[in-house]
mmCIF file of C-alpha atoms in Angstrom:
data_model
loop_
_atom_site.group_PDB
_atom_site.id
_atom_site.type_symbol
_atom_site.label_atom_id
_atom_site.label_comp_id
_atom_site.label_asym_id
_atom_site.label_seq_id
_atom_site.Cartn_x
_atom_site.Cartn_y
_atom_site.Cartn_z
ATOM 1 C CA MET W 298 30.096 6.966 24.471
ATOM 2 C CA GLY W 299 27.655 9.639 24.401
ATOM 3 C CA GLU W 300 24.778 9.006 21.977
ATOM 4 C CA GLU W 301 26.827 6.645 19.672
ATOM 5 C CA GLU W 302 24.662 3.751 18.281
ATOM 6 C CA TRP W 303 26.131 0.417 17.416
ATOM 7 C CA ALA W 304 24.776 -2.988 16.371
ATOM 8 C CA ARG W 305 26.069 -6.670 15.779
ATOM 9 C CA TYR W 306 23.577 -8.905 13.882
ATOM 10 C CA TRP W 307 25.034 -12.350 13.138
ATOM 11 C CA GLN W 308 24.943 -16.112 13.069
ATOM 12 C CA HIS W 309 27.239 -18.719 14.330
ATOM 13 C CA GLU W 310 27.994 -21.275 11.723
ATOM 14 C CA GLN W 311 27.498 -24.093 14.255
ATOM 15 C CA LEU W 312 24.189 -22.733 15.521
ATOM 16 C CA PRO W 313 21.692 -23.324 12.739
ATOM 17 C CA GLY W 314 18.203 -21.652 13.188
ATOM 18 C CA ILE W 315 19.459 -18.979 15.683
ATOM 19 C CA ASP W 316 20.146 -15.248 14.954
ATOM 20 C CA LEU W 317 21.844 -13.155 17.520
ATOM 21 C CA LEU W 318 21.691 -9.350 17.844
ATOM 22 C CA ARG W 319 23.542 -7.054 20.298
ATOM 23 C CA ALA W 320 23.088 -3.433 20.086
ATOM 24 C CA ARG W 321 22.968 0.112 21.651
ATOM 25 C CA TYR W 322 20.188 2.210 20.262
ATOM 26 C CA VAL W 323 19.230 5.768 21.259
ATOM 27 C CA ARG W 324 17.566 7.691 18.396
ATOM 28 C CA HIS W 325 16.830 4.403 16.463
ATOM 29 C CA SER W 326 13.411 3.126 16.706
ATOM 30 C CA PHE W 327 11.882 -0.082 15.003
ATOM 31 C CA PRO W 328 8.635 0.458 13.336
ATOM 32 C CA ARG W 329 5.692 -1.965 13.092
ATOM 33 C CA HIS W 330 6.878 -5.303 12.176
ATOM 34 C CA SER W 331 6.732 -9.100 13.128
ATOM 35 C CA HIS W 332 9.111 -12.139 13.090
ATOM 36 C CA GLU W 333 8.844 -15.568 11.596
ATOM 37 C CA GLY W 334 10.245 -16.996 14.541
ATOM 38 C CA TYR W 335 10.638 -16.333 18.286
ATOM 39 C CA VAL W 336 12.192 -13.280 20.052
ATOM 40 C CA PHE W 337 14.049 -13.520 23.523
ATOM 41 C CA GLY W 338 15.597 -10.240 24.525
ATOM 42 C CA ALA W 339 17.412 -9.021 27.784
ATOM 43 C CA VAL W 340 18.194 -5.299 28.245
ATOM 44 C CA SER W 341 21.497 -4.610 29.875
ATOM 45 C CA GLY W 342 21.307 -0.854 30.193
ATOM 46 C CA GLY W 343 18.594 1.739 29.757
ATOM 47 C CA VAL W 344 14.975 0.914 29.125
ATOM 48 C CA GLU W 345 13.312 -0.468 25.802
ATOM 49 C CA ASP W 346 9.679 0.449 25.079
ATOM 50 C CA VAL W 347 8.077 -2.579 23.299
ATOM 51 C CA VAL W 348 4.887 -1.331 21.548
ATOM 52 C CA LEU W 349 2.126 -4.087 21.029
ATOM 53 C CA PRO W 350 -1.336 -3.667 19.444
ATOM 54 C CA ASP W 351 -2.806 -3.461 23.142
ATOM 55 C CA ARG W 352 -0.188 -2.098 25.359
ATOM 56 C CA THR W 353 3.470 -1.008 25.727
ATOM 57 C CA VAL W 354 5.898 -2.859 27.974
ATOM 58 C CA HIS W 355 8.939 -1.048 29.405
ATOM 59 C CA ALA W 356 11.760 -3.413 29.443
ATOM 60 C CA ALA W 357 14.536 -2.674 31.960
ATOM 61 C CA PRO W 358 17.475 -4.670 33.068
ATOM 62 C CA GLY W 359 16.526 -7.934 34.943
ATOM 63 C CA SER W 360 13.490 -8.604 32.546
ATOM 64 C CA VAL W 361 13.158 -10.872 29.782
ATOM 65 C CA VAL W 362 11.074 -10.081 26.505
ATOM 66 C CA MET W 363 9.330 -12.828 24.799
ATOM 67 C CA LEU W 364 7.500 -12.534 21.566
ATOM 68 C CA ASN W 365 5.822 -15.304 19.533
ATOM 69 C CA PRO W 366 6.104 -15.538 15.889
ATOM 70 C CA GLU W 367 4.161 -12.933 13.768
ATOM 71 C CA VAL W 368 3.346 -10.872 16.748
ATOM 72 C CA PRO W 369 3.200 -7.250 15.345
ATOM 73 C CA HIS W 370 5.162 -4.825 17.526
ATOM 74 C CA SER W 371 7.396 -1.819 17.347
ATOM 75 C CA ALA W 372 10.262 -0.717 19.663
ATOM 76 C CA ARG W 373 11.927 2.347 20.968
ATOM 77 C CA ALA W 374 14.096 3.943 23.611
ATOM 78 C CA GLY W 375 12.073 4.313 26.962
ATOM 79 C CA VAL W 376 14.542 6.785 28.369
ATOM 80 C CA PRO W 377 16.741 9.582 26.689
ATOM 81 C CA GLU W 378 19.855 7.629 26.854
ATOM 82 C CA GLY W 379 18.299 4.776 25.011
ATOM 83 C CA TRP W 380 18.887 1.000 25.569
ATOM 84 C CA ALA W 381 21.489 -1.750 25.212
ATOM 85 C CA TYR W 382 20.388 -5.402 24.764
ATOM 86 C CA SER W 383 21.129 -8.879 23.764
ATOM 87 C CA THR W 384 18.556 -10.705 21.748
ATOM 88 C CA LEU W 385 18.156 -14.364 20.326
ATOM 89 C CA TYR W 386 15.888 -15.109 17.410
ATOM 90 C CA PRO W 387 15.345 -18.738 17.484
ATOM 91 C CA SER W 388 13.302 -20.279 14.645
ATOM 92 C CA ALA W 389 10.097 -21.972 15.241
ATOM 93 C CA ASP W 390 11.512 -25.414 14.483
ATOM 94 C CA VAL W 391 14.203 -24.865 17.040
ATOM 95 C CA VAL W 392 11.560 -23.971 19.866
ATOM 96 C CA ALA W 393 9.295 -26.727 18.846
ATOM 97 C CA GLU W 394 12.074 -29.347 18.978
ATOM 98 C CA ILE W 395 13.019 -28.117 22.535
ATOM 99 C CA ALA W 396 9.346 -28.079 23.751
ATOM 100 C CA ALA W 397 8.800 -31.585 22.421
ATOM 101 C CA GLU W 398 11.942 -32.888 24.248
ATOM 102 C CA THR W 399 11.447 -31.147 27.554
ATOM 103 C CA THR W 400 7.794 -30.286 28.012
ATOM 104 C CA ALA W 401 4.324 -31.877 27.885
ATOM 105 C CA LEU W 402 3.088 -28.946 25.657
ATOM 106 C CA ARG W 403 1.526 -30.244 22.467
ATOM 107 C CA GLY W 404 0.698 -28.167 19.266
ATOM 108 C CA THR W 405 1.937 -24.661 18.769
ATOM 109 C CA VAL W 406 3.681 -23.267 21.891
ATOM 110 C CA GLY W 407 3.895 -19.715 22.981
ATOM 111 C CA PHE W 408 4.110 -17.289 25.701
ATOM 112 C CA ALA W 409 1.234 -15.378 27.101
ATOM 113 C CA GLU W 410 3.379 -12.880 28.844
ATOM 114 C CA VAL W 411 5.561 -10.395 26.834
ATOM 115 C CA GLU W 412 7.775 -9.310 29.588
ATOM 116 C CA VAL W 413 8.714 -10.859 32.954
ATOM 117 C CA ALA W 414 11.027 -10.114 35.655
ATOM 118 C CA ASP W 415 13.643 -13.015 35.333
ATOM 119 C CA PRO W 416 17.102 -11.889 36.100
ATOM 120 C CA GLN W 417 18.678 -15.323 35.818
ATOM 121 C CA GLY W 418 16.760 -15.816 32.243
ATOM 122 C CA ALA W 419 18.407 -12.390 31.224
ATOM 123 C CA ARG W 420 21.932 -13.600 32.175
ATOM 124 C CA MET W 421 21.330 -16.774 30.251
ATOM 125 C CA ILE W 422 20.583 -14.976 27.216
ATOM 126 C CA ARG W 423 23.769 -12.783 27.664
ATOM 127 C CA GLU W 424 25.525 -16.125 28.410
ATOM 128 C CA VAL W 425 24.651 -17.504 25.031
ATOM 129 C CA HIS W 426 25.989 -14.594 23.309
ATOM 130 C CA ARG W 427 29.159 -14.657 25.149
ATOM 131 C CA ALA W 428 29.840 -18.241 24.542
ATOM 132 C CA ALA W 429 29.025 -17.926 20.786
ATOM 133 C CA GLU W 430 31.414 -14.837 20.540
ATOM 134 C CA GLU W 431 34.206 -16.724 22.191
ATOM 135 C CA GLY W 432 33.732 -19.433 19.707
ATOM 136 C CA ASN W 433 32.165 -22.020 22.143
ATOM 137 C CA ALA W 434 29.368 -23.470 20.193
ATOM 138 C CA LEU W 435 28.955 -26.317 22.559
ATOM 139 C CA ALA W 436 28.359 -23.994 25.482
ATOM 140 C CA ALA W 437 26.204 -21.564 23.554
ATOM 141 C CA ASP W 438 23.795 -24.495 22.171
ATOM 142 C CA SER W 439 23.744 -25.877 25.658
ATOM 143 C CA VAL W 440 22.664 -22.764 27.534
ATOM 144 C CA LEU W 441 20.265 -21.824 24.587
ATOM 145 C CA ARG W 442 18.461 -25.101 25.069
ATOM 146 C CA ILE W 443 18.368 -24.952 28.838
ATOM 147 C CA LEU W 444 17.089 -21.258 28.614
ATOM 148 C CA VAL W 445 14.224 -21.961 26.149
ATOM 149 C CA ALA W 446 13.275 -25.097 28.184
ATOM 150 C CA ARG W 447 13.276 -22.998 31.401
ATOM 151 C CA LEU W 448 11.174 -20.302 29.750
ATOM 152 C CA LEU W 449 8.748 -22.731 28.275
ATOM 153 C CA ARG W 450 8.269 -24.490 31.706
ATOM 154 C CA ARG W 451 7.722 -21.106 33.578
ATOM 155 C CA TYR W 452 5.738 -19.177 31.082
ATOM 156 C CA GLY W 453 4.880 -21.250 28.121
ATOM 157 C CA SER W 454 1.482 -22.830 27.073
ATOM 158 C CA SER W 455 0.091 -24.442 24.025
ATOM 159 C CA LEU W 456 -1.563 -21.518 21.880
ATOM 160 C CA PRO W 457 -5.168 -21.957 21.274
ATOM 161 C CA ALA W 458 -6.447 -22.987 17.827
ATOM 162 C CA ARG W 459 -7.680 -20.182 15.632
ATOM 163 C CA PRO W 460 -11.458 -19.853 15.444
ATOM 164 C CA PRO W 461 -13.204 -20.282 11.981
ATOM 165 C CA ARG W 462 -12.234 -17.339 9.767
ATOM 166 C CA SER W 463 -15.004 -14.907 8.610
ATOM 167 C CA ALA W 464 -15.272 -13.831 5.156
ATOM 168 C CA GLY W 465 -13.350 -10.692 6.063
ATOM 169 C CA PHE W 466 -10.470 -12.843 7.460
ATOM 170 C CA ARG W 467 -10.226 -14.878 4.401
ATOM 171 C CA ASN W 468 -10.219 -11.829 2.180
ATOM 172 C CA ALA W 469 -7.191 -10.620 4.344
ATOM 173 C CA ALA W 470 -5.402 -13.876 3.889
ATOM 174 C CA ARG W 471 -6.146 -13.627 0.159
ATOM 175 C CA ALA W 472 -4.914 -10.264 -0.017
ATOM 176 C CA ARG W 473 -1.647 -11.350 1.705
ATOM 177 C CA ASP W 474 -1.265 -14.082 -0.759
ATOM 178 C CA VAL W 475 -1.630 -11.520 -3.689
ATOM 179 C CA LEU W 476 0.726 -9.101 -2.178
ATOM 180 C CA GLU W 477 3.576 -12.062 -1.672
ATOM 181 C CA SER W 478 3.085 -13.197 -5.259
ATOM 182 C CA ARG W 479 3.413 -9.658 -6.754
ATOM 183 C CA MET W 480 5.698 -8.132 -4.314
ATOM 184 C CA ALA W 481 7.676 -6.175 -6.902
ATOM 185 C CA GLU W 482 4.693 -4.713 -8.484
ATOM 186 C CA PRO W 483 1.724 -4.711 -5.797
ATOM 187 C CA PRO W 484 -1.775 -3.359 -6.711
ATOM 188 C CA SER W 485 -3.129 -0.483 -5.095
ATOM 189 C CA LEU W 486 -5.584 -0.955 -2.211
ATOM 190 C CA ASP W 487 -8.526 -0.210 -4.554
ATOM 191 C CA GLU W 488 -7.392 -2.684 -7.204
ATOM 192 C CA LEU W 489 -6.613 -5.243 -4.511
ATOM 193 C CA ALA W 490 -10.125 -4.907 -2.969
ATOM 194 C CA GLY W 491 -11.745 -5.018 -6.541
ATOM 195 C CA GLU W 492 -9.986 -8.459 -7.216
ATOM 196 C CA LEU W 493 -11.240 -9.833 -3.985
ATOM 197 C CA GLY W 494 -14.827 -8.520 -4.518
ATOM 198 C CA THR W 495 -14.850 -6.428 -1.423
ATOM 199 C CA SER W 496 -14.484 -2.541 -0.522
ATOM 200 C CA PRO W 497 -11.088 -0.894 0.102
ATOM 201 C CA PHE W 498 -12.312 0.003 3.693
ATOM 202 C CA ALA W 499 -13.508 -3.399 4.588
ATOM 203 C CA LEU W 500 -10.169 -4.890 3.306
ATOM 204 C CA LEU W 501 -8.175 -2.514 5.298
ATOM 205 C CA ARG W 502 -10.131 -3.216 8.520
ATOM 206 C CA ALA W 503 -9.878 -6.998 7.993
ATOM 207 C CA PHE W 504 -6.413 -7.028 7.078
ATOM 208 C CA LYS W 505 -5.320 -4.800 10.201
ATOM 209 C CA GLN W 506 -7.387 -7.007 12.489
ATOM 210 C CA GLN W 507 -5.888 -10.224 11.149
ATOM 211 C CA TYR W 508 -2.148 -9.339 10.734
ATOM 212 C CA GLY W 509 -1.799 -6.204 13.242
ATOM 213 C CA MET W 510 -0.899 -3.707 10.487
ATOM 214 C CA PRO W 511 -2.216 -2.207 7.301
ATOM 215 C CA PRO W 512 -1.307 -4.004 4.033
ATOM 216 C CA HIS W 513 1.422 -1.489 3.095
ATOM 217 C CA THR W 514 3.194 -1.835 6.445
ATOM 218 C CA TRP W 515 2.888 -5.512 5.998
ATOM 219 C CA LEU W 516 4.195 -5.445 2.605
ATOM 220 C CA THR W 517 7.209 -3.342 3.697
ATOM 221 C CA ASN W 518 7.943 -6.062 6.341
ATOM 222 C CA ALA W 519 7.476 -8.904 3.798
ATOM 223 C CA ARG W 520 9.919 -7.212 1.393
ATOM 224 C CA VAL W 521 12.477 -6.835 4.104
ATOM 225 C CA ARG W 522 12.098 -10.640 4.880
ATOM 226 C CA ARG W 523 12.519 -11.659 1.405
ATOM 227 C CA ALA W 524 15.494 -9.280 0.855
ATOM 228 C CA ARG W 525 17.078 -11.028 3.988
ATOM 229 C CA ALA W 526 16.638 -14.435 2.322
ATOM 230 C CA LEU W 527 18.195 -13.118 -0.922
ATOM 231 C CA LEU W 528 21.207 -11.577 1.014
ATOM 232 C CA ASP W 529 21.639 -14.955 2.701
ATOM 233 C CA LEU W 530 21.981 -16.362 -0.771
ATOM 234 C CA GLY W 531 24.660 -13.985 -1.762
ATOM 235 C CA THR W 532 22.633 -11.460 -3.900
ATOM 236 C CA ALA W 533 23.952 -8.126 -3.999
ATOM 237 C CA PRO W 534 21.880 -5.505 -1.963
ATOM 238 C CA ALA W 535 21.168 -3.473 -5.067
ATOM 239 C CA ASP W 536 19.929 -6.627 -6.856
ATOM 240 C CA ALA W 537 17.849 -7.680 -3.761
ATOM 241 C CA ALA W 538 16.240 -4.268 -3.638
ATOM 242 C CA ALA W 539 15.074 -4.321 -7.159
ATOM 243 C CA ALA W 540 13.826 -8.156 -6.842
ATOM 244 C CA VAL W 541 11.501 -7.280 -3.852
ATOM 245 C CA GLY W 542 10.158 -3.927 -5.289
ATOM 246 C CA PHE W 543 12.141 -1.249 -3.410
ATOM 247 C CA THR W 544 12.898 1.787 -5.634
ATOM 248 C CA ASP W 545 16.750 1.494 -5.231
ATOM 249 C CA GLN W 546 19.432 0.412 -2.731
ATOM 250 C CA PRO W 547 19.079 3.418 -0.601
ATOM 251 C CA HIS W 548 15.335 2.693 -0.306
ATOM 252 C CA LEU W 549 16.185 -0.969 0.898
ATOM 253 C CA ASN W 550 18.743 0.315 3.347
ATOM 254 C CA ARG W 551 16.330 2.555 5.068
ATOM 255 C CA HIS W 552 13.673 0.129 5.609
ATOM 256 C CA PHE W 553 15.992 -2.803 6.156
ATOM 257 C CA THR W 554 17.985 -0.818 8.860
ATOM 258 C CA ARG W 555 14.782 0.342 10.603
ATOM 259 C CA ILE W 556 13.301 -3.221 10.774
ATOM 260 C CA VAL W 557 16.313 -5.591 11.256
ATOM 261 C CA GLY W 558 18.535 -3.091 13.238
ATOM 262 C CA VAL W 559 21.634 -3.018 10.963
ATOM 263 C CA PRO W 560 22.171 -2.095 7.230
ATOM 264 C CA PRO W 561 21.936 -4.661 4.659
ATOM 265 C CA GLY W 562 25.693 -4.587 3.691
ATOM 266 C CA ALA W 563 26.705 -5.479 7.460
ATOM 267 C CA TYR W 564 23.937 -7.991 7.553
ATOM 268 C CA GLN W 565 25.144 -9.836 4.556
ATOM 269 C CA ARG W 566 28.904 -9.739 5.602
ATOM 270 C CA SER W 567 27.978 -11.391 8.832
ATOM 271 C CA ARG W 568 26.393 -14.265 6.789
ATOM 272 C CA ARG W 569 29.502 -14.381 4.340
ATOM 273 C CA GLU W 570 32.310 -14.483 6.928
ATOM 274 C CA ARG W 571 33.844 -17.703 8.260
ATOM 275 C CA GLY W 572 36.686 -18.708 10.554
ATOM 276 C CA VAL W 573 38.606 -16.048 12.310
ATOM 277 C CA VAL W 574 37.143 -12.664 12.065
ATOM 278 C CA PRO W 575 38.662 -9.495 13.827
ATOM 279 C CA LEU W 576 35.967 -7.867 16.112
ATOM 280 C CA ALA W 577 35.674 -4.227 16.857
ATOM 281 C CA GLU W 578 35.893 -3.156 20.624
ATOM 282 C CA GLU W 579 32.305 -2.827 21.633
ATOM 283 C CA PRO W 580 31.588 0.429 23.617
ATOM 284 C CA ALA W 581 30.131 -0.215 27.228
ATOM 285 C CA PHE W 582 26.641 1.415 28.070
ATOM 286 C CA SER W 583 27.307 4.666 29.884
ATOM 287 C CA PRO W 584 23.890 6.422 30.608
ATOM 288 C CA THR W 585 23.813 9.980 31.613
ATOM 289 C CA ARG W 586 21.547 8.951 34.544
ATOM 290 C CA THR W 587 20.423 5.572 35.976
ATOM 291 C CA PRO W 588 17.201 4.324 34.235
ATOM 292 C CA PRO W 589 14.390 2.872 36.335
ATOM 293 C CA ALA W 590 14.486 -0.873 36.859
ATOM 294 C CA ARG W 591 11.385 -2.474 38.386
ATOM 295 C CA THR W 592 13.402 -5.561 39.245
ATOM 296 C CA GLY W 593 15.793 -3.761 41.410
ATOM 297 C CA ALA W 594 18.604 -4.965 39.282
ATOM 298 C CA SER W 595 21.201 -2.308 38.286
ATOM 299 C CA PRO W 596 22.280 -1.907 34.732
ATOM 300 C CA SER W 597 25.107 -4.183 33.711
ATOM 301 C CA ARG W 598 27.746 -3.321 31.336
ATOM 302 C CA THR W 599 27.565 -5.040 27.942
ATOM 303 C CA SER W 600 30.697 -6.936 27.886
ATOM 304 C CA GLY W 601 33.258 -6.345 24.948
ATOM 305 C CA VAL W 602 33.890 -9.309 22.763
ATOM 306 C CA ALA W 603 37.370 -8.301 21.463
ATOM 307 C CA ALA W 604 40.394 -8.756 24.018
ATOM 308 C CA PRO W 605 42.723 -5.849 24.510
ATOM 309 C CA GLY W 606 45.141 -5.432 21.578
ATOM 310 C CA GLY W 607 42.500 -6.654 18.855
ATOM 311 C CA ALA W 608 42.677 -10.388 19.550
ATOM 312 C CA VAL W 609 40.403 -12.338 17.408
ATOM 313 C CA ARG W 610 37.887 -15.245 17.905
ATOM 314 C CA LYS W 611 37.267 -18.392 16.107
ATOM 315 C CA ASN W 612 34.140 -19.728 14.470
ATOM 316 C CA VAL W 613 32.295 -16.384 14.671
ATOM 317 C CA GLN W 614 30.642 -14.671 11.908
ATOM 318 C CA ASP W 615 30.222 -10.928 12.930
ATOM 319 C CA ARG W 616 30.769 -7.338 12.306
ATOM 320 C CA ALA W 617 30.094 -4.463 14.599
ATOM 321 C CA GLU W 618 29.884 -0.979 13.336
ATOM 322 C CA PRO W 619 28.368 2.183 14.347
ATOM 323 C CA PHE W 620 25.609 3.470 12.239
ATOM 324 C CA THR W 621 23.306 6.433 11.828
ATOM 325 C CA VAL W 622 19.570 5.854 11.206
ATOM 326 C CA ARG W 623 16.933 8.254 10.038
ATOM 327 C CA SER W 624 13.849 6.933 11.741
#
C-alpha cells in the first residue's frame, strides 16, 4: 500500500449515539481539538502519538486509548509508516446509561488513564466494527455495551466536581458563550476582552487554562462541530461553511478533514446512505518495518469489509476513500 491514506467514518442506523472510524494515516495529523462524547481507540498497525496538555502517549497494537469528553488533544503518526486504527465515539448519554446499569459509579464517569495495555479490549473494539460492517447490529450493540462496562469497571471512576471558578474562569466561560453565539462573525481578542471588562492577555491565559486551547483554536473546533450538525441535517457543505463562518467550502474542507479525519462530502454521504451500500476493498496495513509494541502484541491486519468480488453488506452507512490532506 505504500503511504496511501484512507479513512471510513460512519454510523450504523441501528446504533444511535455511536460514531465509528477506521483509518490508516501516514502524513495526516489531527490538530488540537476535543470531542463532545467519549473516545475509545485501538491501533492495529504502527504507532499513534496522542498529544495531551501534559504528556504524549504512544499507542501501539494491544493498547486502548480512552478519552473523556472535552479533553483537548492532538494526534499524529508515531513512526514513519503511520498508524491504522479502529475508533468508537459513543455519546456521553450512551456511556452514562451503561455506567448506571452496570457499575456503582455515580455522577459524571470518566477515565484517569488515557492509554492502557489491554489486548482483549482492543480486540473488542475491532469486533464492534466488524459486526457493524457485517450488518449485525445486535452483535455490535452487545459487544459495545460489554466493552464499555468492562472499561468502566477496570479503569473508570466518578470525575471530581469542579472547584468554584475564579473570575478568570468565569470570563473564559463568558467568552466561549460569545464565540458560540457569534460564530460566523466573531470579535477580535481585543474586542472580546473589552466586552468582558478584562485584558486580552488575561483572557487568553484564562481561556487556555479552562479549555486547553486558545480562543481561535477552540472556535475552529466549534465551527467544525456545528458544521457536522448541519451536514447531518442535509445542509450542503458550501452552505454549512458559510453558516459557521468559514471563508468558503475549501476552508471548511481543510479544517473539517484535519479534525474529523475525513472530508465533509464523504462524512455527509455516510449519514445519507441507507440499506445496501457497496464497500471499497480496504487496504491492509503493510509497514516498511515492524513498529514497537510495548505489550508484545504484533500488529494485526485491519480486516477488509467487502468480500472478494465486491459483495455488499446490509444496514450499513459507509464510504471508504483514499484522500490527501495538507496538514
